[in-house]
């Protein structure tokens, strides 16, 4: 299944600058695995006054993130597991250093195919990338000093990932279950989901912990939140009461409480925060709307 109708969004989906830009994978074979590549377009000189603090909301993705410091001649790589809560991210580059960032944002349910280890207990965690992606990490690091632009790195990394696809084995139950969750926009119960996949609820829970790092119920809740957030951002006629029915919330209070739990702010504040960063990328609103 190609997740064309599911485009998980960040808290600031229209924001781009020299430090952060998103690039979609060009090869359609990677569309099931990669939400996007992201990072700095080119190396830049880090200045203290330019240090950023940004809010990260649960986007049902996991990230491999590399910080390249040309001044120190170092590369540090981290793996961020799936989140079910928002948090603040701080710019960690050294002042006065020439640096760049490159990252791969995987759909959380398919990152395991490139890993040598389980995703168990990775929720809300950050780890050395080598602990779960040792082989991939070795191949990626070889490209990061040689290729400096986001576009060049994206092309090189796509070739590496495509090469790995022939060596992976996917779990059919995970594939089937996540496809159903996306199709039902996170509104399906775990009992119904297990029945669709011809497994017990307990077995489904065990597989989700092993391959994704969270429970099926939690993933359903996060997918539902992401569909809600996308509609808030893209639908000028958005109404909370309509969304309550559409996404199966108990009532208006339930929807607003759950949104705030994941987003750390209420709907109107979240929308204002997102639109503060529209700038020259206002055309992206139409792009997201067409995909929703």
Short mmCIF file of C-alpha atoms in Angstrom, two decimals:
data_model
loop_
_atom_site.label_atom_id
_atom_site.label_comp_id
_atom_site.label_asym_id
_atom_site.label_seq_id
_atom_site.Cartn_x
_atom_site.Cartn_y
_atom_site.Cartn_z
CA UNK A 1 0.00 0.00 0.00
CA UNK A 2 1.23 3.49 -0.84
CA UNK A 3 0.30 5.91 1.94
CA UNK A 4 -0.78 8.63 -0.46
CA UNK A 5 -3.71 9.68 1.70
CA UNK A 6 -1.67 9.80 4.88
CA UNK A 7 0.81 12.65 5.19
CA UNK A 8 1.78 13.11 8.86
CA UNK A 9 2.63 16.71 9.66
CA UNK A 10 4.96 18.48 12.06
CA UNK A 11 3.86 21.35 14.32
CA UNK A 12 5.13 23.79 11.65
CA UNK A 13 4.47 22.05 8.30
CA UNK A 14 5.07 25.19 6.20
CA UNK A 15 8.39 26.17 7.77
CA UNK A 16 11.58 26.00 5.74
CA UNK A 17 14.88 27.83 6.14
CA UNK A 18 18.59 27.24 5.60
CA UNK A 19 18.64 24.78 8.51
CA UNK A 20 15.49 22.83 7.72
CA UNK A 21 14.02 21.67 4.46
CA UNK A 22 12.09 18.52 3.59
CA UNK A 23 12.67 16.46 0.46
CA UNK A 24 10.36 13.63 -0.60
CA UNK A 25 11.91 10.37 -1.82
CA UNK A 26 12.04 10.33 -5.61
CA UNK A 27 11.82 6.56 -6.09
CA UNK A 28 8.25 5.27 -5.61
CA UNK A 29 9.57 2.02 -4.15
CA UNK A 30 10.55 3.97 -1.03
CA UNK A 31 7.18 5.68 -0.57
CA UNK A 32 6.03 3.04 1.92
CA UNK A 33 9.11 3.48 4.07
CA UNK A 34 10.24 7.11 3.97
CA UNK A 35 8.08 10.10 4.86
CA UNK A 36 10.89 12.44 3.79
CA UNK A 37 14.54 13.32 4.02
CA UNK A 38 15.20 16.55 5.90
CA UNK A 39 18.00 18.79 7.00
CA UNK A 40 20.03 21.82 5.94
CA UNK A 41 20.20 22.60 2.22
CA UNK A 42 23.93 23.35 2.48
CA UNK A 43 26.50 23.59 5.32
CA UNK A 44 26.06 26.81 7.29
CA UNK A 45 27.95 28.77 9.91
CA UNK A 46 26.27 28.35 13.28
CA UNK A 47 25.74 31.62 15.11
CA UNK A 48 24.53 31.86 18.67
CA UNK A 49 21.80 34.34 17.76
CA UNK A 50 20.45 31.86 15.18
CA UNK A 51 20.01 28.98 17.65
CA UNK A 52 16.55 27.46 17.28
CA UNK A 53 14.08 25.95 19.71
CA UNK A 54 11.20 24.07 18.10
CA UNK A 55 8.28 21.99 19.30
CA UNK A 56 8.14 18.40 18.08
CA UNK A 57 4.73 16.73 18.03
CA UNK A 58 3.92 13.02 17.56
CA UNK A 59 4.00 12.43 13.80
CA UNK A 60 3.96 8.59 13.80
CA UNK A 61 7.48 8.65 12.36
CA UNK A 62 10.97 7.80 13.60
CA UNK A 63 14.16 9.59 12.59
CA UNK A 64 17.80 8.85 11.98
CA UNK A 65 19.51 12.23 12.42
CA UNK A 66 23.11 13.14 11.61
CA UNK A 67 24.88 16.30 12.77
CA UNK A 68 27.99 17.00 10.72
CA UNK A 69 30.54 19.42 12.15
CA UNK A 70 33.13 20.39 9.53
CA UNK A 71 35.04 22.53 12.02
CA UNK A 72 35.59 19.58 14.37
CA UNK A 73 35.59 17.04 11.51
CA UNK A 74 32.98 14.90 13.31
CA UNK A 75 29.69 13.16 12.56
CA UNK A 76 27.23 12.20 15.31
CA UNK A 77 24.23 10.05 14.52
CA UNK A 78 21.13 9.47 16.60
CA UNK A 79 17.94 7.46 16.34
CA UNK A 80 14.70 8.90 17.72
CA UNK A 81 11.93 6.39 18.38
CA UNK A 82 8.23 7.01 17.94
CA UNK A 83 6.78 9.68 20.26
CA UNK A 84 3.41 9.84 21.95
CA UNK A 85 4.06 13.24 23.49
CA UNK A 86 5.38 16.59 22.33
CA UNK A 87 8.72 18.04 23.41
CA UNK A 88 11.10 20.92 22.70
CA UNK A 89 14.12 20.37 20.43
CA UNK A 90 17.18 22.60 20.83
CA UNK A 91 19.84 23.49 18.29
CA UNK A 92 22.98 21.72 19.53
CA UNK A 93 25.60 22.95 17.03
CA UNK A 94 28.68 24.69 18.37
CA UNK A 95 28.78 28.48 17.99
CA UNK A 96 31.00 29.57 15.09
CA UNK A 97 31.22 26.05 13.63
CA UNK A 98 30.52 25.13 10.01
CA UNK A 99 27.80 22.49 10.31
CA UNK A 100 25.02 20.68 8.50
CA UNK A 101 22.20 18.29 9.35
CA UNK A 102 20.83 15.32 7.42
CA UNK A 103 18.01 13.05 8.54
CA UNK A 104 15.79 10.24 7.32
CA UNK A 105 12.20 10.29 8.58
CA UNK A 106 10.75 6.76 8.39
CA UNK A 107 7.15 5.77 8.88
CA UNK A 108 7.37 4.20 12.33
CA UNK A 109 5.90 0.86 11.24
CA UNK A 110 8.47 0.27 8.50
CA UNK A 111 11.75 1.46 10.03
CA UNK A 112 12.41 -2.03 11.40
CA UNK A 113 13.06 -3.42 7.90
CA UNK A 114 16.36 -1.50 7.77
CA UNK A 115 17.32 -2.34 11.35
CA UNK A 116 19.24 -5.20 12.96
CA UNK A 117 17.39 -4.94 16.26
CA UNK A 118 13.93 -4.76 17.78
CA UNK A 119 12.06 -1.46 18.20
CA UNK A 120 10.88 -2.57 21.63
CA UNK A 121 11.08 0.10 24.35
CA UNK A 122 12.09 2.86 21.92
CA UNK A 123 9.01 5.02 22.51
CA UNK A 124 9.99 8.61 23.40
CA UNK A 125 13.64 7.57 23.37
CA UNK A 126 16.82 8.75 21.68
CA UNK A 127 19.73 6.38 20.98
CA UNK A 128 23.04 6.06 19.17
CA UNK A 129 22.09 5.12 15.62
CA UNK A 130 24.56 2.21 15.63
CA UNK A 131 22.62 0.32 18.29
CA UNK A 132 19.85 -0.53 15.81
CA UNK A 133 21.08 0.48 12.36
CA UNK A 134 24.75 -0.55 12.40
CA UNK A 135 25.08 -1.68 8.76
CA UNK A 136 23.03 1.20 7.42
CA UNK A 137 24.98 3.67 9.55
CA UNK A 138 28.31 2.53 8.10
CA UNK A 139 27.06 3.09 4.54
CA UNK A 140 25.42 6.43 5.33
CA UNK A 141 28.45 7.98 7.02
CA UNK A 142 30.55 7.37 3.91
CA UNK A 143 28.31 9.75 1.98
CA UNK A 144 27.85 12.59 4.45
CA UNK A 145 31.22 14.32 4.11
CA UNK A 146 31.41 13.73 0.35
CA UNK A 147 27.89 14.98 -0.40
CA UNK A 148 27.09 18.37 1.12
CA UNK A 149 23.69 19.40 -0.23
CA UNK A 150 20.39 17.92 0.90
CA UNK A 151 19.55 17.00 -2.69
CA UNK A 152 22.84 15.14 -3.26
CA UNK A 153 22.55 13.30 0.02
CA UNK A 154 18.96 12.35 -0.66
CA UNK A 155 19.88 10.79 -4.00
CA UNK A 156 22.82 8.89 -2.52
CA UNK A 157 20.82 7.62 0.46
CA UNK A 158 17.98 6.47 -1.79
CA UNK A 159 20.43 4.22 -3.63
CA UNK A 160 21.63 2.78 -0.33
CA UNK A 161 18.09 2.14 0.92
CA UNK A 162 17.01 0.61 -2.40
CA UNK A 163 19.98 -1.73 -2.18
CA UNK A 164 18.86 -2.78 1.30
CA UNK A 165 15.29 -3.51 0.14
CA UNK A 166 16.40 -6.71 -1.59
CA UNK A 167 17.81 -7.99 1.71
CA UNK A 168 14.88 -7.28 4.03
CA UNK A 169 12.02 -9.41 5.28
CA UNK A 170 8.75 -7.76 6.23
CA UNK A 171 6.19 -8.96 8.75
CA UNK A 172 2.90 -9.42 6.91
CA UNK A 173 0.78 -8.96 10.02
CA UNK A 174 2.38 -5.59 10.79
CA UNK A 175 1.92 -4.53 7.15
CA UNK A 176 -1.73 -5.58 7.11
CA UNK A 177 -2.52 -4.03 10.50
CA UNK A 178 -0.94 -0.65 9.75
CA UNK A 179 -2.65 -0.54 6.37
CA UNK A 180 -6.00 -1.03 8.11
CA UNK A 181 -5.19 1.67 10.67
CA UNK A 182 -4.42 4.15 7.89
CA UNK A 183 -7.51 3.22 5.88
CA UNK A 184 -9.74 3.59 8.94
CA UNK A 185 -7.95 6.81 10.01
CA UNK A 186 -7.19 5.38 13.43
CA UNK A 187 -10.83 4.84 14.37
CA UNK A 188 -10.75 1.03 14.48
CA UNK A 189 -10.70 -0.84 17.80
CA UNK A 190 -7.88 -3.25 18.59
CA UNK A 191 -10.39 -6.12 18.72
CA UNK A 192 -11.58 -5.32 15.19
CA UNK A 193 -8.02 -4.87 14.00
CA UNK A 194 -6.90 -8.23 15.38
CA UNK A 195 -9.87 -9.93 13.76
CA UNK A 196 -8.99 -8.34 10.39
CA UNK A 197 -5.45 -9.70 10.73
CA UNK A 198 -6.55 -13.18 11.91
CA UNK A 199 -4.52 -13.00 15.12
CA UNK A 200 -5.33 -12.63 18.80
CA UNK A 201 -5.23 -9.24 20.44
CA UNK A 202 -2.35 -10.41 22.64
CA UNK A 203 -0.28 -11.51 19.64
CA UNK A 204 -0.94 -8.21 17.86
CA UNK A 205 0.20 -6.29 20.95
CA UNK A 206 3.41 -8.35 21.12
CA UNK A 207 4.19 -7.77 17.43
CA UNK A 208 3.58 -4.02 17.67
CA UNK A 209 5.92 -3.73 20.66
CA UNK A 210 8.59 -5.70 18.80
CA UNK A 211 8.37 -4.04 15.38
CA UNK A 212 7.12 -0.50 16.14
CA UNK A 213 7.64 0.13 19.83
CA UNK A 214 4.07 0.97 20.86
CA UNK A 215 0.69 -0.73 21.23
CA UNK A 216 -1.86 -0.95 18.38
CA UNK A 217 -4.24 1.20 20.43
CA UNK A 218 -1.65 3.94 20.81
CA UNK A 219 -0.80 3.91 17.09
CA UNK A 220 -4.51 4.19 16.24
CA UNK A 221 -4.79 7.18 18.56
CA UNK A 222 -1.74 8.88 17.02
CA UNK A 223 -2.91 8.29 13.45
CA UNK A 224 -6.32 9.72 14.34
CA UNK A 225 -4.63 12.77 15.87
CA UNK A 226 -2.55 13.27 12.73
CA UNK A 227 -5.61 13.09 10.46
CA UNK A 228 -7.30 15.62 12.74
CA UNK A 229 -4.26 17.94 12.69
CA UNK A 230 -4.07 17.75 8.89
CA UNK A 231 -7.73 18.72 8.59
CA UNK A 232 -7.33 21.59 11.07
CA UNK A 233 -4.49 22.96 8.94
CA UNK A 234 -5.96 22.40 5.46
CA UNK A 235 -9.73 22.73 5.80
CA UNK A 236 -10.93 26.35 6.10
CA UNK A 237 -14.39 25.01 6.99
CA UNK A 238 -13.09 22.87 9.86
CA UNK A 239 -15.57 22.43 12.71
CA UNK A 240 -14.82 20.56 15.92
CA UNK A 241 -18.27 18.98 16.14
CA UNK A 242 -17.97 17.57 12.63
CA UNK A 243 -14.55 16.15 13.50
CA UNK A 244 -15.96 14.48 16.63
CA UNK A 245 -18.26 12.38 14.45
CA UNK A 246 -15.79 11.87 11.63
CA UNK A 247 -12.98 10.56 13.83
CA UNK A 248 -15.03 8.75 16.46
CA UNK A 249 -14.31 10.89 19.52
CA UNK A 250 -16.75 10.58 22.41
CA UNK A 251 -17.57 14.28 22.43
CA UNK A 252 -16.04 17.72 21.86
CA UNK A 253 -14.21 17.70 25.20
CA UNK A 254 -12.64 14.34 24.39
CA UNK A 255 -11.32 15.62 21.06
CA UNK A 256 -9.92 18.84 22.48
CA UNK A 257 -8.37 17.12 25.48
CA UNK A 258 -6.65 14.48 23.35
CA UNK A 259 -5.40 17.05 20.84
CA UNK A 260 -3.88 19.16 23.59
CA UNK A 261 -2.27 16.12 25.19
CA UNK A 262 -0.42 15.33 21.96
CA UNK A 263 0.18 18.87 20.73
CA UNK A 264 0.86 20.69 24.03
CA UNK A 265 -1.44 23.54 22.99
CA UNK A 266 -5.09 24.01 22.07
CA UNK A 267 -6.32 23.93 18.47
CA UNK A 268 -6.41 27.67 17.86
CA UNK A 269 -2.96 28.25 19.37
CA UNK A 270 -1.55 25.32 17.38
CA UNK A 271 -3.00 26.70 14.15
CA UNK A 272 -1.61 30.18 14.80
CA UNK A 273 1.79 28.68 15.59
CA UNK A 274 1.81 26.69 12.33
CA UNK A 275 0.75 29.65 10.20
CA UNK A 276 3.40 31.95 11.71
CA UNK A 277 5.89 29.99 9.63
CA UNK A 278 4.05 29.98 6.29
CA UNK A 279 6.17 32.71 4.69
CA UNK A 280 7.03 31.95 1.07
CA UNK A 281 5.74 28.39 1.39
CA UNK A 282 2.04 29.27 1.36
CA UNK A 283 1.54 27.10 -1.73
CA UNK A 284 2.24 24.07 0.46
CA UNK A 285 -1.17 24.51 2.07
CA UNK A 286 -2.81 23.49 -1.18
CA UNK A 287 -0.42 20.54 -1.51
CA UNK A 288 -1.37 19.19 1.89
CA UNK A 289 -5.06 19.80 1.22
CA UNK A 290 -4.98 17.76 -1.97
CA UNK A 291 -3.33 14.83 -0.15
CA UNK A 292 -5.75 14.79 2.77
#
